[in-house]
Structure formats: C-alpha cells, structure tokens
C-alpha cells in the first residue's frame, strides 16, 4: 500500500522523497462551508453576472486575497479541510465577462490540483476546448461549466479514488526554508481494478454517458435564473425528443429486418 505523509513541512532534500512520500497539507489555512457564496460577491476580478451564476457551484469556493481585496477562486470538493492541492479541482480566474479555469494559482500554494486531470477529461468530453494549459469559458458556457463541475462534485462525495504519485517534485519556501514535496493526483479506483468498465459493452457504456448527460441537463435547469433560459432549454429538449423518436423508429425497423435476415438461415 502506498504510504503518504500529508504534512505542512516536506522533505529537506529530493533524495529524502525516495524513502518517504511527502504531500503538502496546508493545515495553517482551514476552509469551511461559509467561505462559499457569502464572499464570492466581493470578488474584484469576476463580473457581477458571472458571480451570481458561479454561486450555484456545489463545491467549496475559497477566494484568494491580494492586498486585502478578494479576487480569484480556489475550487475545492466538499471534503476539503484546508487550502492546498489535495481536494482542489482547479482555480478560477476572472477576466471581465469570461473566466479562465486552470490547474493551480501562481504563488505560494501547491502547484497542482489533485483532481484537475479528471475534471479536465470531463470538460473535454463535454465540448470545452483547452488552450494554453487552461479553459477559457465565455458567459454562454458558464451554466454548462457549473453543471459539469457539480456532476463531478457529487461523484466525489460517493466515489473512492486511488492516490497516484506523479514524477514531478513541488517545492515550497516555509519560514525561509526550502522543502520538497511529491505531487499527488487522484484516479478512480474502478479504473485501477480494470473490472467494472472493462465488462461494459460499448452500447452499454454509451447508454451510461447518455444518462450522465441527462443528469447534467437537469443541473442546468435547476441553476437557470430566468424564464427565457428555461424556454431555450425546453426547445433543446423538444428537438432531442424529435430525434429520439426518429431513432427509435429506425432501430425498431432495423431490428425487424435483422430478425427476417436471421430467419432465412434458420429454415
């Protein structure tokens, strides 16, 4: 079993990391639930419209401060107890009417987010484009972004993950002294076990993806602020329903033809 020492101070030499794994745990800066929505409105880097919609994020939002002013957002899971990379999904930077979602902030904190690779994979699967090691998300994509993140947060609440030590080494200056830390990422245990997903047929896996997409659409509906947003979503659902009706008709016809084809060889 992988032995990891979660600590505020790491190894004093890189060689020491070969004997024991050290992962930075910033227990000097605890995070609590109330850090969430009450402070986001104070952000000076995110537009008022986007702040209102980002309030629908289910995870813990910890706002960074520069010269006493609130700014960008550390996005953490509900299991986070302190401000570090262990339970962080990524970092949200405000840029007028858009946001940039990156792995970690510049500065003294951990230079990685342990869940970022899994979140990145989910964002790419839902049509977001990565550029310059991050995602630039426009105002019309915010609700979809929130839906994707909330879906992952819920999975984190119930899913077990396997710790994976990366080859990179993180460094930190603490009380004028340099310390070395391992970089930790999380991976889904079901992938490590090679079982659950490997035994699902391709149509079965695609059906699971469809159900997940429907769940995400429900999240977007729940987070809608105005009636016009719901009307737009309703028109999308209506269009999807029409296409599903056509698809059902085709599959039924194809199934009947397949039965007739098989009957030819059974006689």
Short mmCIF file of C-alpha atoms in Angstrom, two decimals:
data_model
loop_
_atom_site.label_atom_id
_atom_site.label_comp_id
_atom_site.label_asym_id
_atom_site.label_seq_id
_atom_site.Cartn_x
_atom_site.Cartn_y
_atom_site.Cartn_z
CA UNK A 1 0.00 0.00 0.00
CA UNK A 2 1.25 3.48 -0.90
CA UNK A 3 2.49 5.29 2.22
CA UNK A 4 1.99 9.07 2.10
CA UNK A 5 2.89 11.63 4.74
CA UNK A 6 0.48 14.60 4.48
CA UNK A 7 2.43 17.41 6.11
CA UNK A 8 2.89 21.18 6.27
CA UNK A 9 6.64 20.70 6.02
CA UNK A 10 8.16 18.38 3.45
CA UNK A 11 11.48 16.68 2.89
CA UNK A 12 14.63 18.76 3.21
CA UNK A 13 16.24 17.06 0.20
CA UNK A 14 14.93 15.49 -3.02
CA UNK A 15 16.71 12.25 -2.09
CA UNK A 16 14.58 12.00 1.07
CA UNK A 17 11.44 11.73 -1.09
CA UNK A 18 12.69 8.36 -2.30
CA UNK A 19 12.36 7.00 1.24
CA UNK A 20 9.02 8.58 2.13
CA UNK A 21 6.34 10.42 0.14
CA UNK A 22 5.54 13.93 1.41
CA UNK A 23 2.41 15.74 0.16
CA UNK A 24 1.81 19.36 1.16
CA UNK A 25 -1.14 19.79 3.54
CA UNK A 26 -1.81 23.43 4.38
CA UNK A 27 -3.35 23.00 7.81
CA UNK A 28 -2.45 26.62 8.58
CA UNK A 29 -5.30 27.77 6.29
CA UNK A 30 -8.50 25.79 7.04
CA UNK A 31 -11.52 26.08 4.75
CA UNK A 32 -15.14 25.92 5.87
CA UNK A 33 -18.53 25.86 4.15
CA UNK A 34 -19.29 29.54 4.78
CA UNK A 35 -16.27 30.57 2.68
CA UNK A 36 -18.54 29.84 -0.28
CA UNK A 37 -21.27 32.10 -1.53
CA UNK A 38 -21.11 34.89 1.03
CA UNK A 39 -17.68 36.01 -0.20
CA UNK A 40 -17.92 35.47 -3.95
CA UNK A 41 -19.84 38.72 -4.40
CA UNK A 42 -16.80 40.56 -3.03
CA UNK A 43 -14.56 39.35 -5.86
CA UNK A 44 -12.98 42.22 -7.79
CA UNK A 45 -11.94 40.06 -10.75
CA UNK A 46 -15.23 38.38 -11.72
CA UNK A 47 -18.15 40.23 -13.33
CA UNK A 48 -21.42 40.58 -11.32
CA UNK A 49 -23.38 38.35 -13.75
CA UNK A 50 -20.84 35.54 -13.59
CA UNK A 51 -20.53 35.78 -9.81
CA UNK A 52 -24.26 35.19 -9.47
CA UNK A 53 -24.14 32.11 -11.68
CA UNK A 54 -20.95 30.71 -10.10
CA UNK A 55 -22.76 30.76 -6.75
CA UNK A 56 -24.55 27.62 -7.99
CA UNK A 57 -21.33 25.61 -7.74
CA UNK A 58 -21.77 22.85 -5.16
CA UNK A 59 -18.14 22.65 -4.04
CA UNK A 60 -16.30 24.85 -1.58
CA UNK A 61 -15.19 28.17 -3.07
CA UNK A 62 -12.21 29.81 -1.39
CA UNK A 63 -11.39 33.31 -2.60
CA UNK A 64 -7.79 34.43 -2.80
CA UNK A 65 -6.87 37.85 -1.48
CA UNK A 66 -4.34 40.34 -2.75
CA UNK A 67 -3.66 43.47 -0.67
CA UNK A 68 -6.80 42.75 1.31
CA UNK A 69 -9.06 42.53 -1.77
CA UNK A 70 -10.92 39.36 -2.76
CA UNK A 71 -10.16 38.06 -6.24
CA UNK A 72 -9.99 34.65 -7.89
CA UNK A 73 -11.41 31.33 -6.68
CA UNK A 74 -9.93 28.07 -5.46
CA UNK A 75 -12.49 25.39 -6.39
CA UNK A 76 -12.46 22.55 -3.84
CA UNK A 77 -14.54 19.44 -3.16
CA UNK A 78 -16.86 19.25 -0.18
CA UNK A 79 -14.29 17.04 1.57
CA UNK A 80 -11.64 19.76 1.67
CA UNK A 81 -10.49 20.78 5.14
CA UNK A 82 -7.67 23.17 4.23
CA UNK A 83 -6.36 25.21 1.31
CA UNK A 84 -3.98 23.04 -0.70
CA UNK A 85 -3.98 20.85 -3.80
CA UNK A 86 -5.29 17.64 -2.20
CA UNK A 87 -9.03 18.28 -2.67
CA UNK A 88 -8.75 21.07 -5.24
CA UNK A 89 -10.34 20.71 -8.68
CA UNK A 90 -8.72 23.80 -10.13
CA UNK A 91 -8.54 27.59 -9.97
CA UNK A 92 -10.95 30.12 -11.49
CA UNK A 93 -9.55 33.43 -12.74
CA UNK A 94 -11.90 36.23 -13.66
CA UNK A 95 -11.35 38.09 -16.93
CA UNK A 96 -14.17 40.59 -17.50
CA UNK A 97 -17.10 38.64 -19.00
CA UNK A 98 -15.24 35.32 -19.12
CA UNK A 99 -13.43 33.07 -16.69
CA UNK A 100 -10.29 31.02 -17.08
CA UNK A 101 -10.16 27.60 -15.41
CA UNK A 102 -6.58 26.45 -14.76
CA UNK A 103 -4.94 23.80 -12.62
CA UNK A 104 -3.41 25.98 -9.91
CA UNK A 105 -2.73 29.62 -9.00
CA UNK A 106 0.60 31.36 -9.10
CA UNK A 107 2.11 31.92 -5.70
CA UNK A 108 2.93 30.04 -2.53
CA UNK A 109 0.23 27.35 -2.60
CA UNK A 110 0.63 23.83 -4.02
CA UNK A 111 1.49 23.99 -7.74
CA UNK A 112 -1.09 21.40 -8.78
CA UNK A 113 -4.70 20.39 -8.15
CA UNK A 114 -5.12 16.68 -7.46
CA UNK A 115 -8.47 16.35 -9.26
CA UNK A 116 -7.64 18.56 -12.25
CA UNK A 117 -6.79 15.74 -14.72
CA UNK A 118 -10.15 14.04 -14.09
CA UNK A 119 -12.06 17.34 -14.34
CA UNK A 120 -10.13 18.25 -17.50
CA UNK A 121 -11.15 14.93 -19.06
CA UNK A 122 -14.80 15.62 -18.23
CA UNK A 123 -14.68 19.17 -19.62
CA UNK A 124 -13.13 17.99 -22.89
CA UNK A 125 -15.79 15.28 -23.18
CA UNK A 126 -18.46 17.98 -22.89
CA UNK A 127 -17.11 20.15 -25.69
CA UNK A 128 -14.88 22.61 -23.83
CA UNK A 129 -11.61 23.50 -25.57
CA UNK A 130 -8.28 23.67 -23.76
CA UNK A 131 -5.94 26.49 -24.66
CA UNK A 132 -2.61 27.42 -23.05
CA UNK A 133 -2.98 24.89 -20.24
CA UNK A 134 -6.45 26.07 -19.28
CA UNK A 135 -10.04 26.58 -20.36
CA UNK A 136 -11.40 29.99 -21.40
CA UNK A 137 -15.13 29.88 -20.63
CA UNK A 138 -17.47 32.53 -22.02
CA UNK A 139 -20.67 33.75 -20.39
CA UNK A 140 -22.88 31.48 -22.51
CA UNK A 141 -20.88 28.43 -21.36
CA UNK A 142 -20.97 29.15 -17.63
CA UNK A 143 -24.12 27.17 -16.85
CA UNK A 144 -22.77 24.13 -18.68
CA UNK A 145 -19.46 24.53 -16.82
CA UNK A 146 -21.30 24.66 -13.48
CA UNK A 147 -23.31 21.56 -14.45
CA UNK A 148 -20.15 19.59 -15.32
CA UNK A 149 -18.38 20.64 -12.10
CA UNK A 150 -21.42 19.83 -9.92
CA UNK A 151 -21.68 16.40 -11.50
CA UNK A 152 -18.05 15.74 -10.58
CA UNK A 153 -18.55 17.10 -7.04
CA UNK A 154 -21.41 14.65 -6.50
CA UNK A 155 -19.28 11.78 -7.79
CA UNK A 156 -16.52 12.81 -5.36
CA UNK A 157 -19.00 12.65 -2.48
CA UNK A 158 -19.66 8.93 -3.11
CA UNK A 159 -16.71 7.65 -5.18
CA UNK A 160 -13.44 6.29 -3.82
CA UNK A 161 -10.23 7.35 -5.52
CA UNK A 162 -6.75 5.90 -5.73
CA UNK A 163 -3.75 8.15 -4.90
CA UNK A 164 -1.12 8.35 -7.63
CA UNK A 165 2.28 9.96 -7.02
CA UNK A 166 3.40 11.96 -10.04
CA UNK A 167 7.02 12.14 -11.22
CA UNK A 168 7.13 15.91 -10.66
CA UNK A 169 8.53 17.46 -7.49
CA UNK A 170 6.91 20.51 -5.88
CA UNK A 171 8.93 22.99 -3.81
CA UNK A 172 7.80 25.40 -1.15
CA UNK A 173 9.55 28.08 0.94
CA UNK A 174 8.22 27.89 4.51
CA UNK A 175 9.67 30.13 7.22
CA UNK A 176 12.59 30.97 4.90
CA UNK A 177 13.44 27.29 4.44
CA UNK A 178 13.03 25.25 1.24
CA UNK A 179 11.05 22.00 1.37
CA UNK A 180 10.39 19.36 -1.28
CA UNK A 181 7.02 17.65 -1.81
CA UNK A 182 5.57 14.96 -4.03
CA UNK A 183 2.76 15.84 -6.44
CA UNK A 184 -0.38 13.82 -5.80
CA UNK A 185 -3.18 13.10 -8.26
CA UNK A 186 -6.32 11.03 -7.75
CA UNK A 187 -7.54 8.32 -10.08
CA UNK A 188 -10.81 6.38 -9.96
CA UNK A 189 -10.40 3.02 -8.25
CA UNK A 190 -12.70 1.35 -10.75
CA UNK A 191 -10.10 2.12 -13.42
CA UNK A 192 -7.32 0.69 -11.28
CA UNK A 193 -9.26 -2.53 -10.78
CA UNK A 194 -9.72 -2.99 -14.55
CA UNK A 195 -13.09 -4.54 -13.86
CA UNK A 196 -16.26 -2.54 -13.91
CA UNK A 197 -15.76 -0.51 -17.07
CA UNK A 198 -13.99 -3.28 -18.98
CA UNK A 199 -17.03 -5.54 -18.62
CA UNK A 200 -19.47 -3.00 -20.03
CA UNK A 201 -20.24 -3.33 -23.72
CA UNK A 202 -19.80 -0.28 -25.92
CA UNK A 203 -23.58 0.29 -26.28
CA UNK A 204 -23.90 -0.12 -22.53
CA UNK A 205 -21.15 2.43 -21.87
CA UNK A 206 -22.71 4.87 -24.35
CA UNK A 207 -26.04 4.48 -22.55
CA UNK A 208 -24.32 5.40 -19.28
CA UNK A 209 -22.88 8.50 -20.99
CA UNK A 210 -26.35 9.49 -22.20
CA UNK A 211 -27.79 9.14 -18.69
CA UNK A 212 -24.97 11.28 -17.31
CA UNK A 213 -25.71 13.94 -19.94
CA UNK A 214 -29.39 13.97 -18.95
CA UNK A 215 -28.38 14.39 -15.32
CA UNK A 216 -26.15 17.31 -16.29
CA UNK A 217 -29.03 18.90 -18.27
CA UNK A 218 -31.18 18.64 -15.15
CA UNK A 219 -28.44 20.52 -13.23
CA UNK A 220 -28.52 23.31 -15.82
CA UNK A 221 -32.31 23.56 -15.47
CA UNK A 222 -32.00 23.75 -11.70
CA UNK A 223 -29.48 26.57 -11.93
CA UNK A 224 -31.41 28.62 -14.52
CA UNK A 225 -32.05 32.17 -13.30
CA UNK A 226 -34.56 33.48 -15.85
CA UNK A 227 -37.62 32.16 -17.64
CA UNK A 228 -36.04 32.72 -21.06
CA UNK A 229 -33.20 30.34 -20.10
CA UNK A 230 -35.73 27.62 -19.31
CA UNK A 231 -37.52 28.28 -22.59
CA UNK A 232 -34.27 27.81 -24.51
CA UNK A 233 -33.57 24.56 -22.64
CA UNK A 234 -37.15 23.40 -23.33
CA UNK A 235 -36.63 23.96 -27.07
CA UNK A 236 -33.43 21.88 -26.94
CA UNK A 237 -35.26 19.07 -25.11
CA UNK A 238 -38.06 19.18 -27.68
CA UNK A 239 -35.54 18.90 -30.51
CA UNK A 240 -33.82 15.98 -28.76
CA UNK A 241 -37.19 14.27 -28.28
CA UNK A 242 -37.96 14.52 -32.01
CA UNK A 243 -34.60 13.00 -32.89
CA UNK A 244 -35.09 10.20 -30.34
CA UNK A 245 -38.48 9.38 -31.87
CA UNK A 246 -36.85 9.10 -35.30
CA UNK A 247 -34.03 6.99 -33.86
CA UNK A 248 -36.49 4.68 -32.12
CA UNK A 249 -38.38 4.18 -35.38
CA UNK A 250 -35.15 3.35 -37.22
CA UNK A 251 -33.94 0.88 -34.57
CA UNK A 252 -37.29 -0.91 -34.49
CA UNK A 253 -37.26 -1.21 -38.27
CA UNK A 254 -33.66 -2.41 -38.27
CA UNK A 255 -34.43 -4.94 -35.53
CA UNK A 256 -37.31 -6.35 -37.57
CA UNK A 257 -35.12 -6.61 -40.67
CA UNK A 258 -32.43 -8.35 -38.61
CA UNK A 259 -34.98 -10.91 -37.40
CA UNK A 260 -36.10 -11.56 -41.00
CA UNK A 261 -32.47 -11.94 -42.08
CA UNK A 262 -31.76 -14.48 -39.32
CA UNK A 263 -34.92 -16.39 -40.19
CA UNK A 264 -33.52 -17.06 -43.66
CA UNK A 265 -30.70 -19.15 -42.19
CA UNK A 266 -32.82 -20.96 -39.64
CA UNK A 267 -35.04 -22.64 -42.22
#
